[in-house]
XYZ file of C-alpha atoms in Angstrom:
705
model
C 0.000 0.000 0.000
C 2.746 2.452 0.916
C 4.633 1.482 -2.230
C 1.576 2.358 -4.314
C 1.257 5.625 -2.429
C 4.880 6.460 -3.210
C 4.342 5.716 -6.905
C 1.283 7.964 -7.046
C 3.088 10.797 -5.259
C 6.026 10.530 -7.666
C 3.874 10.455 -10.796
C 1.061 12.841 -9.837
C 2.170 15.062 -6.944
C 0.145 18.108 -8.010
C -2.984 16.045 -8.552
C -2.642 14.554 -5.066
C -2.201 17.990 -3.539
C -5.209 19.339 -5.422
C -7.322 16.503 -4.034
C -5.904 17.206 -0.568
C -6.848 20.882 -0.926
C -10.392 19.942 -1.933
C -10.590 17.542 1.015
C -9.335 20.293 3.331
C -11.985 22.755 2.122
C -14.747 20.150 2.475
C -13.495 19.281 5.952
C -13.463 22.976 6.894
C -17.057 23.453 5.724
C -18.409 20.276 7.307
C -16.124 20.048 10.329
C -16.092 23.593 11.728
C -19.798 23.534 12.743
C -19.095 20.508 14.961
C -18.058 22.963 17.685
C -21.712 23.863 18.241
C -23.240 20.473 17.535
C -21.749 18.073 20.070
C -24.447 18.006 22.705
C -24.294 14.986 25.003
C -26.347 15.525 28.183
C -25.063 14.393 31.574
C -21.662 13.421 30.055
C -20.117 12.489 33.410
C -22.834 10.109 34.656
C -23.451 6.436 33.980
C -26.839 6.194 32.185
C -27.391 2.690 33.584
C -26.608 3.658 37.187
C -29.118 3.758 40.019
C -28.965 7.557 40.243
C -29.557 7.993 36.503
C -32.541 5.609 36.588
C -33.956 7.516 39.566
C -33.719 10.745 37.575
C -35.419 9.123 34.587
C -38.310 7.876 36.757
C -38.891 11.352 38.214
C -38.729 12.998 34.793
C -41.154 10.460 33.307
C -43.590 10.912 36.193
C -43.487 14.718 36.463
C -42.159 15.961 33.150
C -39.584 18.011 35.050
C -36.088 17.608 36.421
C -35.841 15.971 39.866
C -34.305 19.008 41.578
C -33.925 22.738 40.929
C -31.456 23.425 38.156
C -31.441 27.228 38.262
C -30.751 29.413 41.288
C -31.269 33.164 40.857
C -29.416 35.056 43.575
C -31.226 38.368 44.062
C -29.549 41.136 46.044
C -32.741 42.000 47.916
C -34.636 40.739 50.968
C -37.627 38.386 50.507
C -40.954 39.960 49.638
C -39.454 42.929 47.803
C -40.444 43.839 44.224
C -36.990 42.826 42.955
C -37.459 39.244 44.163
C -41.045 39.026 42.908
C -40.190 40.385 39.454
C -37.238 38.005 39.076
C -39.524 35.073 39.912
C -42.173 36.244 37.408
C -39.671 36.773 34.601
C -38.097 33.340 35.086
C -41.508 31.632 35.290
C -42.490 33.071 31.894
C -39.552 31.427 30.113
C -40.634 28.359 28.070
C -39.211 25.202 29.600
C -39.393 26.411 33.209
C -41.718 24.030 35.061
C -41.794 25.577 38.539
C -40.438 28.579 40.396
C -40.167 29.074 44.146
C -39.405 32.442 45.710
C -38.975 33.218 49.417
C -41.510 35.258 51.315
C -41.040 36.940 54.677
C -41.249 34.386 57.463
C -41.260 31.402 55.092
C -38.727 29.509 52.967
C -35.959 30.640 55.308
C -33.510 28.368 53.506
C -33.854 30.664 50.493
C -32.800 33.738 52.445
C -29.196 34.583 53.342
C -28.234 34.522 56.987
C -27.994 38.320 57.039
C -31.418 38.654 55.360
C -30.128 40.842 52.542
C -30.165 38.321 49.667
C -32.759 35.875 48.351
C -32.702 32.791 46.169
C -35.334 32.239 43.498
C -35.291 28.540 42.689
C -36.417 27.210 39.292
C -36.979 23.643 38.164
C -36.829 23.032 34.417
C -38.971 20.751 32.307
C -37.389 17.417 31.410
C -37.956 17.556 27.665
C -36.245 20.787 26.529
C -32.518 21.134 26.176
C -31.387 22.790 29.454
C -28.855 24.927 27.568
C -31.634 26.507 25.500
C -33.776 27.260 28.547
C -30.824 28.705 30.459
C -29.944 30.951 27.526
C -33.544 32.247 27.450
C -33.437 32.936 31.197
C -30.126 34.771 30.790
C -31.593 36.846 27.956
C -34.719 37.610 29.996
C -32.720 38.841 32.982
C -30.050 40.587 30.902
C -29.240 44.011 32.278
C -30.351 43.250 35.827
C -27.290 43.854 37.945
C -29.152 42.713 41.068
C -29.549 39.114 39.841
C -26.872 36.430 39.415
C -27.722 33.064 37.874
C -26.344 29.785 39.179
C -27.321 26.197 39.843
C -26.411 22.913 38.122
C -28.048 23.688 34.765
C -26.500 27.157 34.561
C -23.106 25.733 35.575
C -23.378 23.106 32.822
C -24.188 25.737 30.196
C -21.406 28.051 31.308
C -18.922 25.161 31.399
C -19.739 24.367 27.756
C -19.381 28.023 26.756
C -16.089 28.291 28.607
C -14.813 25.162 26.867
C -15.593 26.723 23.476
C -13.872 29.960 24.455
C -10.839 28.048 25.736
C -10.810 26.081 22.487
C -10.492 29.241 20.411
C -7.869 30.728 22.720
C -5.813 27.524 22.661
C -5.914 27.481 18.850
C -4.789 31.099 18.742
C -1.782 30.213 20.906
C -0.947 26.756 19.554
C -0.676 27.567 15.844
C 1.814 30.475 16.185
C 3.924 28.580 18.725
C 4.014 25.466 16.553
C 4.800 27.586 13.490
C 7.779 29.162 15.269
C 9.039 25.795 16.528
C 8.517 24.192 13.112
C 10.570 26.950 11.505
C 13.353 26.442 14.072
C 13.387 22.696 13.380
C 12.788 22.532 9.618
C 13.938 25.922 8.395
C 12.409 27.521 5.332
C 9.405 26.229 3.465
C 9.525 22.785 5.098
C 8.058 24.384 8.234
C 4.709 24.695 6.453
C 4.288 20.940 6.055
C 3.442 20.042 9.672
C 0.938 22.881 10.023
C -0.857 21.886 6.823
C -1.099 18.297 8.022
C -2.201 19.440 11.491
C -5.036 21.558 10.127
C -6.236 18.686 7.962
C -6.059 16.231 10.865
C -8.134 18.437 13.165
C -10.804 19.406 10.630
C -11.028 15.869 9.251
C -11.618 14.507 12.738
C -14.261 17.167 13.368
C -16.148 15.802 10.354
C -15.944 12.254 11.706
C -17.155 13.351 15.148
C -20.020 15.300 13.607
C -21.165 12.143 11.817
C -20.762 10.003 14.944
C -22.743 12.578 16.914
C -25.784 11.898 14.720
C -26.073 8.405 16.176
C -24.228 8.803 19.483
C -24.304 12.252 21.125
C -20.769 13.247 22.091
C -19.361 15.687 24.619
C -18.059 19.014 23.369
C -14.978 18.553 25.548
C -13.716 15.944 23.069
C -12.901 18.788 20.670
C -10.272 20.130 23.048
C -8.489 16.783 22.988
C -8.840 16.526 19.206
C -7.189 19.903 18.624
C -4.294 19.359 21.015
C -3.590 15.749 20.156
C -4.336 16.205 16.454
C -1.895 19.076 16.046
C 0.736 17.294 18.115
C 0.554 13.956 16.330
C 0.298 15.506 12.871
C 3.382 17.622 13.506
C 5.226 14.603 14.936
C 4.381 12.333 12.007
C 5.312 15.047 9.511
C 8.559 15.651 11.363
C 9.549 11.987 11.205
C 8.665 11.684 7.508
C 10.421 14.891 6.458
C 13.508 14.166 8.505
C 13.818 10.617 7.160
C 13.316 11.811 3.592
C 16.087 14.371 3.983
C 18.382 11.652 5.336
C 17.535 9.287 2.476
C 17.870 12.031 -0.132
C 21.247 13.028 1.238
C 22.484 9.430 1.201
C 20.939 8.330 -2.122
C 20.629 11.575 -4.088
C 17.529 10.326 -5.903
C 14.064 11.663 -5.001
C 12.147 8.579 -6.101
C 14.369 6.126 -4.220
C 14.426 8.366 -1.159
C 10.635 8.648 -1.044
C 10.077 4.915 -1.492
C 12.538 4.106 1.265
C 11.009 6.755 3.547
C 7.478 5.407 3.184
C 8.560 1.761 3.363
C 10.266 2.353 6.695
C 9.112 5.505 8.473
C 5.719 5.447 6.760
C 5.185 1.922 8.069
C 6.240 3.064 11.539
C 3.777 5.970 11.393
C 0.988 3.523 10.556
C 1.946 1.259 13.467
C 2.236 4.221 15.801
C -1.168 5.642 14.912
C -2.784 2.228 15.298
C -1.270 1.828 18.751
C -2.296 5.316 19.909
C -5.812 4.837 18.533
C -6.199 1.455 20.212
C -4.958 2.789 23.552
C -7.386 5.691 23.522
C -10.239 3.532 22.231
C -10.018 1.632 25.521
C -11.774 4.649 27.076
C -14.950 3.710 25.188
C -15.374 0.749 27.544
C -16.450 3.153 30.282
C -20.134 4.127 30.388
C -19.590 7.871 30.905
C -20.257 9.753 27.672
C -17.356 12.106 28.483
C -14.895 9.193 28.440
C -16.554 7.626 25.400
C -16.267 10.951 23.561
C -12.621 11.342 24.519
C -11.907 7.759 23.445
C -13.596 8.154 20.065
C -12.102 11.600 19.467
C -8.591 10.506 20.465
C -8.701 7.313 18.408
C -10.088 9.064 15.332
C -7.627 11.958 15.435
C -4.658 9.570 15.695
C -5.790 7.690 12.584
C -6.737 10.854 10.667
C -3.406 12.495 11.597
C -1.484 9.499 10.240
C -3.608 9.351 7.087
C -3.168 13.104 6.537
C 0.593 12.877 6.978
C 0.899 9.898 4.630
C -1.285 11.499 1.949
C -0.117 15.134 2.088
C 3.579 14.935 2.958
C 4.785 12.581 0.127
C 3.688 14.772 -2.824
C 5.029 17.839 -1.030
C 8.345 16.074 -0.548
C 8.500 15.344 -4.272
C 7.783 18.950 -5.225
C 9.961 20.560 -2.564
C 12.759 18.007 -2.471
C 15.502 20.426 -3.421
C 14.284 23.134 -1.037
C 14.112 21.086 2.159
C 17.688 21.704 3.248
C 20.251 19.236 4.475
C 20.355 17.085 7.589
C 23.371 17.094 9.802
C 24.752 13.563 9.499
C 24.179 11.269 12.483
C 27.610 10.143 13.512
C 28.947 7.824 16.150
C 30.366 10.876 17.880
C 26.969 12.520 18.245
C 25.550 13.583 21.614
C 22.835 10.926 21.674
C 25.300 8.215 20.688
C 27.611 9.252 23.517
C 24.685 9.397 25.959
C 23.557 5.899 25.002
C 27.096 4.578 25.370
C 27.443 6.232 28.757
C 24.145 4.765 29.957
C 25.059 1.284 28.714
C 28.365 1.342 30.589
C 26.385 1.321 33.872
C 23.012 -0.129 32.890
C 22.071 -1.508 36.319
C 22.766 1.774 38.090
C 20.932 3.866 35.476
C 17.928 1.525 35.261
C 17.610 1.366 39.049
C 17.968 5.113 39.574
C 15.574 5.978 36.744
C 12.940 3.520 37.927
C 13.245 4.846 41.475
C 12.811 8.418 40.214
C 9.687 7.486 38.232
C 8.216 5.620 41.208
C 8.894 8.651 43.394
C 7.023 10.836 40.893
C 4.158 8.327 40.873
C 3.896 8.051 44.671
C 1.401 10.945 45.180
C -1.135 9.065 43.022
C -1.524 6.542 45.861
C -3.208 9.228 47.966
C -5.488 10.576 45.243
C -8.876 11.972 46.233
C -11.640 12.308 43.656
C -13.497 15.504 42.842
C -16.461 16.084 40.565
C -17.692 18.410 37.849
C -19.772 21.237 39.306
C -19.691 25.019 39.507
C -16.334 24.931 41.291
C -14.567 23.990 38.029
C -15.524 27.411 36.638
C -13.465 30.578 37.069
C -14.678 33.132 39.591
C -15.723 35.408 36.722
C -18.660 33.114 35.893
C -21.960 33.747 37.677
C -22.566 30.067 38.477
C -19.290 29.935 40.394
C -20.125 33.145 42.284
C -23.576 31.845 43.216
C -22.136 28.516 44.318
C -19.572 30.202 46.565
C -22.071 32.618 48.056
C -24.720 29.951 48.686
C -22.120 27.863 50.491
C -21.039 30.755 52.711
C -24.185 32.848 53.170
C -27.128 30.435 53.116
C -28.323 27.599 55.339
C -28.798 23.958 54.349
C -32.298 24.356 52.983
C -31.256 26.478 50.016
C -31.371 23.717 47.473
C -27.864 22.451 48.180
C -27.246 18.728 48.583
C -30.618 17.139 47.890
C -30.883 13.332 47.924
C -33.823 11.804 46.073
C -35.325 8.403 46.867
C -37.703 7.126 44.187
C -39.934 4.053 44.455
C -42.384 2.235 42.231
C -45.284 1.026 44.374
C -49.105 1.002 44.463
C -51.055 3.452 46.650
C -51.653 0.698 49.212
C -47.924 0.782 50.096
C -48.022 4.424 51.219
C -48.065 3.609 54.978
C -45.033 1.356 54.555
C -43.233 4.070 52.554
C -44.073 6.620 55.265
C -42.447 4.417 57.902
C -39.457 3.945 55.596
C -39.147 7.729 55.170
C -39.142 8.193 58.947
C -36.297 5.704 59.190
C -34.350 7.566 56.505
C -34.637 10.774 58.524
C -32.463 9.090 61.165
C -29.751 8.048 58.696
C -26.318 9.537 59.408
C -25.864 12.843 57.633
C -29.572 13.462 56.927
C -30.814 16.725 58.444
C -34.219 16.977 56.778
C -36.642 14.429 55.353
C -39.955 14.822 53.623
C -42.874 12.389 53.487
C -43.415 10.150 50.444
C -45.021 12.186 47.654
C -46.879 10.521 44.802
C -45.506 11.970 41.576
C -47.712 9.849 39.331
C -49.736 6.678 39.780
C -47.288 4.084 41.070
C -44.304 6.494 41.410
C -43.246 7.956 44.780
C -40.530 10.371 45.795
C -38.912 11.024 49.175
C -36.697 14.115 49.435
C -33.794 14.185 51.896
C -31.268 16.919 52.659
C -27.657 16.514 53.775
C -25.539 19.403 55.111
C -22.337 18.028 53.627
C -20.675 19.015 50.364
C -22.149 16.757 47.638
C -18.843 15.040 46.798
C -17.419 14.899 50.298
C -16.701 11.511 51.919
C -19.369 12.283 54.537
C -22.035 12.860 51.868
C -21.011 9.670 50.066
C -21.303 7.737 53.327
C -24.808 9.156 53.774
C -25.862 7.853 50.353
C -24.407 4.437 51.118
C -26.237 4.374 54.454
C -29.522 5.261 52.745
C -29.020 2.540 50.163
C -28.250 0.034 52.902
C -31.511 0.843 54.723
C -34.097 -1.965 54.289
C -36.968 -0.770 52.104
C -40.498 -2.196 51.827
C -40.323 -1.903 48.021
C -37.448 -1.566 45.546
C -36.103 1.999 45.620
C -33.599 4.067 43.649
C -31.427 6.712 45.293
C -30.469 9.697 43.164
C -29.031 13.179 43.429
C -25.604 14.746 42.975
C -23.877 12.656 45.634
C -25.489 9.418 44.459
C -24.396 10.204 40.901
C -20.830 10.772 42.101
C -20.842 7.475 44.030
C -22.226 5.667 40.982
C -19.572 7.225 38.759
C -16.801 5.752 40.896
C -18.499 2.354 41.017
C -19.038 2.168 37.273
C -15.475 3.297 36.521
C -14.081 0.670 38.888
C -16.194 -1.998 37.188
C -15.073 -1.017 33.666
C -11.412 -0.539 34.559
C -10.273 -4.211 34.314
C -11.573 -4.759 30.749
C -10.203 -1.367 29.683
C -6.746 -2.256 31.015
C -6.963 -5.691 29.387
C -7.790 -4.153 25.998
C -5.033 -1.564 26.373
C -2.413 -4.173 27.201
C -3.546 -6.749 24.646
C -3.598 -4.334 21.716
C -0.246 -2.785 22.690
C 1.397 -6.195 22.944
C -0.105 -7.311 19.629
C 0.921 -4.221 17.645
C 4.471 -4.192 19.034
C 4.826 -7.909 18.366
C 3.654 -7.411 14.781
C 6.248 -4.674 14.358
C 9.226 -6.316 16.075
C 8.498 -10.046 16.169
C 9.789 -10.035 19.759
C 7.993 -11.206 22.888
C 10.300 -9.408 25.315
C 10.186 -5.912 23.795
C 6.375 -5.557 23.926
C 6.296 -6.670 27.569
C 9.133 -4.299 28.462
C 7.426 -1.444 26.625
C 4.205 -2.182 28.483
C 5.969 -1.868 31.831
C 7.789 1.338 30.855
C 4.587 2.879 29.516
C 2.910 2.052 32.795
C 5.724 3.801 34.660
C 5.351 6.899 32.492
C 1.581 6.997 33.016
C 2.001 6.489 36.767
C 4.594 9.276 37.012
C 2.395 11.687 35.051
C -0.674 11.012 37.190
C 1.438 11.296 40.340
C 2.598 14.770 39.337
C -1.013 15.649 38.445
C -2.109 14.728 41.984
C 0.893 16.473 43.565
C 0.112 19.761 41.807
C -3.677 19.975 41.628
C -4.969 18.047 44.621
C -3.389 20.284 47.242
C -3.387 23.507 45.224
C 0.323 23.747 44.465
C 1.294 26.361 41.843
C -2.279 27.695 42.071
C -1.033 31.238 41.438
C 1.123 30.638 38.339
C -1.387 28.183 36.880
C -4.396 30.372 37.777
C -6.735 27.783 39.273
C -8.543 26.988 42.502
C -7.999 23.479 43.825
C -11.064 21.297 44.304
C -9.199 19.274 46.901
C -8.929 16.329 44.536
C -8.608 15.188 40.918
C -11.586 14.711 38.654
C -11.756 10.931 38.233
C -12.295 10.862 34.486
C -9.390 13.306 34.030
C -7.133 10.865 35.859
C -8.105 8.099 33.427
C -7.692 10.307 30.358
C -4.222 11.475 31.370
C -3.176 7.885 32.118
C -4.527 6.590 28.777
C -2.936 9.375 26.710
C 0.368 9.062 28.571
C 0.379 5.324 27.895
C -0.529 5.834 24.237
C 2.108 8.480 23.545
C 4.786 6.475 25.356
C 4.066 3.628 22.968
C 4.103 6.108 20.082
C 7.689 7.212 20.714
C 8.733 3.700 21.653
C 7.611 2.467 18.230
C 9.854 4.971 16.430
C 12.870 4.183 18.582
C 12.488 0.399 18.353
C 11.943 0.561 14.603
C 15.205 2.461 14.115
C 17.176 0.189 16.438
C 15.775 -2.793 14.544
C 17.043 -1.266 11.281
C 20.524 -0.860 12.740
C 20.741 -4.561 13.660
C 22.663 -6.191 10.850
C 25.647 -8.547 10.516
C 28.776 -7.170 12.092
C 26.969 -4.720 14.372
C 26.799 -5.531 18.070
C 23.608 -5.112 20.048
C 24.974 -2.115 21.930
C 26.206 -0.478 18.735
C 22.736 -0.920 17.207
C 21.084 0.598 20.279
C 23.466 3.568 20.317
C 23.062 4.121 16.564
C 19.276 3.944 16.871
C 19.388 6.445 19.711
C 21.595 8.777 17.690
C 19.247 8.563 14.710
C 16.078 9.234 16.711
C 17.164 11.061 19.881
C 16.939 14.561 18.511
C 13.787 13.715 16.565
C 11.931 12.289 19.559
C 13.035 15.243 21.667
C 11.689 17.757 19.151
C 8.548 15.693 18.638
C 7.917 15.592 22.378
C 8.387 19.345 22.727
C 6.029 20.016 19.831
C 3.386 17.660 21.201
C 3.776 19.075 24.714
C 3.170 22.556 23.309
C 0.163 21.440 21.242
C -1.549 19.784 24.215
C -0.040 21.898 26.970
C -1.701 25.076 25.687
C -4.841 23.826 27.425
C -3.109 24.744 30.656
C -4.464 28.188 29.724
C -8.028 26.885 30.057
C -10.121 28.531 32.752
C -11.761 25.154 33.466
C -9.674 23.339 36.028
C -10.393 19.851 34.658
C -9.222 20.823 31.153
C -6.171 22.442 32.719
C -5.458 19.121 34.460
C -5.556 17.238 31.150
C -3.327 19.748 29.352
C -0.639 19.813 32.014
C -0.851 16.087 32.763
C -0.347 15.080 29.128
C 2.445 17.624 28.536
C 4.302 16.346 31.596
C 3.840 12.734 30.470
C 5.281 13.435 27.025
C 8.328 15.208 28.422
C 8.948 12.493 31.038
C 8.840 9.858 28.341
C 11.209 11.683 25.985
C 13.760 12.977 28.469
C 13.801 10.220 31.080
C 12.344 6.984 29.735
C 13.646 7.053 26.136
C 16.932 8.712 27.024
C 17.860 6.616 30.068
C 15.582 3.692 30.885
C 15.219 2.230 27.384
C 18.944 1.971 26.523
C 19.861 0.716 30.009
C 17.271 -2.070 29.948
C 18.050 -3.003 26.346
C 21.740 -3.189 27.237
C 20.954 -5.486 30.168
C 18.807 -7.796 28.049
C 21.128 -7.820 25.028
C 20.001 -10.317 22.394
C 17.127 -11.360 24.665
C 15.385 -8.159 23.563
C 14.506 -9.819 20.272
C 13.690 -13.286 21.566
C 10.526 -15.167 20.677
C 9.670 -18.887 20.721
C 10.322 -20.624 17.447
C 6.619 -21.227 16.773
C 5.888 -17.532 17.317
C 8.719 -16.590 14.956
C 7.128 -18.744 12.268
C 3.746 -17.150 12.918
C 5.261 -13.677 12.759
C 6.834 -14.370 9.385
C 3.392 -15.341 8.108
C 1.294 -12.514 9.564
C 3.663 -9.553 10.042
C 2.677 -6.463 8.081
C 5.513 -5.084 6.023
C 6.097 -3.431 2.691
C 7.488 -5.471 -0.160
C 11.233 -5.221 -0.123
C 11.369 -4.388 3.560
C 13.205 -7.063 5.480
C 11.468 -8.795 8.350
C 12.584 -7.663 11.788
C 15.175 -10.014 13.141
C 14.015 -12.024 16.131
C 17.258 -14.039 16.177
C 20.665 -12.441 16.606
C 22.712 -11.495 13.601
C 24.685 -14.309 11.983
C 28.067 -13.348 13.442
C 26.763 -12.939 16.968
C 26.488 -16.561 18.063
C 23.228 -18.377 18.436
C 20.002 -17.655 20.275
C 20.291 -16.895 23.958
């Protein structure tokens, strides 16, 4: 396939580029609107969980959401015209099902402790899109400086808006930075290649996600990952292809031969790399949360589209610009990376031990991770939902619509006395400060409302939900609410984690075996990737959980790490570690030939790829790390976590741990049982004319270990 691609690029480079330009324009027209179309509701909850089913029962029975979604904080005492008018204006908005306003002497939970502020509480209908209703409420109250809007539905809308704003800001930063770095690396016109491929990768993936969204609603937050990862991978793949072509052209002097060799070797490696990254990120689709599913689909698609874009756009450009790409400084045995590899391999035990200890030390904080959730506290203090959340917590009492716990039951009217006794028992559950009687929402559907004084995601609130669920009930019940949803999120993630890890490991082992034919190298890569992911998540916990660097990074700690963020950072770190490992192993494998010792091959492979992987890591870290500028703390966590993972892998794992371990294992690196060698020769994917990777030592190196 790559040979045919090379032939087409050589014969019809302008025609290929014209088709690429048409594809780019189509992708821009169809893909750009995806920013406003991804619309998954409740992206962080498990739709099959007990809390989600409780919400569905309430919505089906009442036609409205189970709890108030909009809180209007009015700077006026209860009973004043300002409070009454705010309630009337909100009630007139289509999609608002009920509005409650405080009156003097009543609804004290909706009045601040100093009596100067009031909360108007609105519950939305279940059918409309909450974002649309919230936007209408905002428009209705526009210009009223005495009213601030908050609540879960407003926080969700503002989080989506902030994500879109952060997306545009990140693009505005990423493209100029990458352009400058590309010019430093490539010089001249060659610097345009990675940016062209990056734009195509991002827009092409937007088109794919828009189509997927028709059948499976996706989260808008996936676009942030697509832009960062798409730009990073596209630039990396272009970098490897351009650099290899310049090497081949310098050695062979013939454009056609250089391009064929480049695609047969580095092009094949790009395909393997993209497959591995896509498979690693696709493991996130095992989890039930739509946020993780969206990230998994977006990450997998952008890896494949980035590779396809690089392999389709770069070759014809190389043909047309061959004489304007500049020269590559020859990789010599006296180079810095060669000397580093030799130095590491002189003391492999010491280096491997020290490096592993350092990575484990970085990973140690992850053992004490605490989980946080997605609520108004992820927003910057400039957003009204965050202001309302902070003020409600500090100025209002428990009854102000804070941590409501909903118990829903399906039972006939004859069971009402039993449900009443059950409700009285729930009132005595630890952490419950208020309990209402069973209320019939519809024939056969009952609701019991409970209130807890604790923060919805605090350990105390979670223990309250568990105690309620453990209480014997006369009929089957479902417990819902913010805390119950958070508990269910952790349970569902824990249940899906083993199959996700199994898929991640199995696919990584398979792809690396197909590429190398070795049994040892895939297992070793798996362990090193795990170390990289652990170190990255450890640093994530160390920084964000306890609020370190809060000033320079401009965030407010939630006292923990958002659980899905932790998984995303780990998955991306694992995927990108494999990505760079593939390029390094492929080059070392090429250097293994008769007359070359194992250590010479390792050092030569390091010299050939060291500078490339370093530049690639910096470029990718910039592309993803720009999301550290996000005003949403959970997107900031992903941006910084992934950037740190990439740099750890390039500067510690690939530079020190890989050569030390390969030196220790020697020819065992390439070992495989004889039957697996035979199978590999039959199934391995390679271009015609490309020699199979050697699983046995070279002929002059004695026999198998």
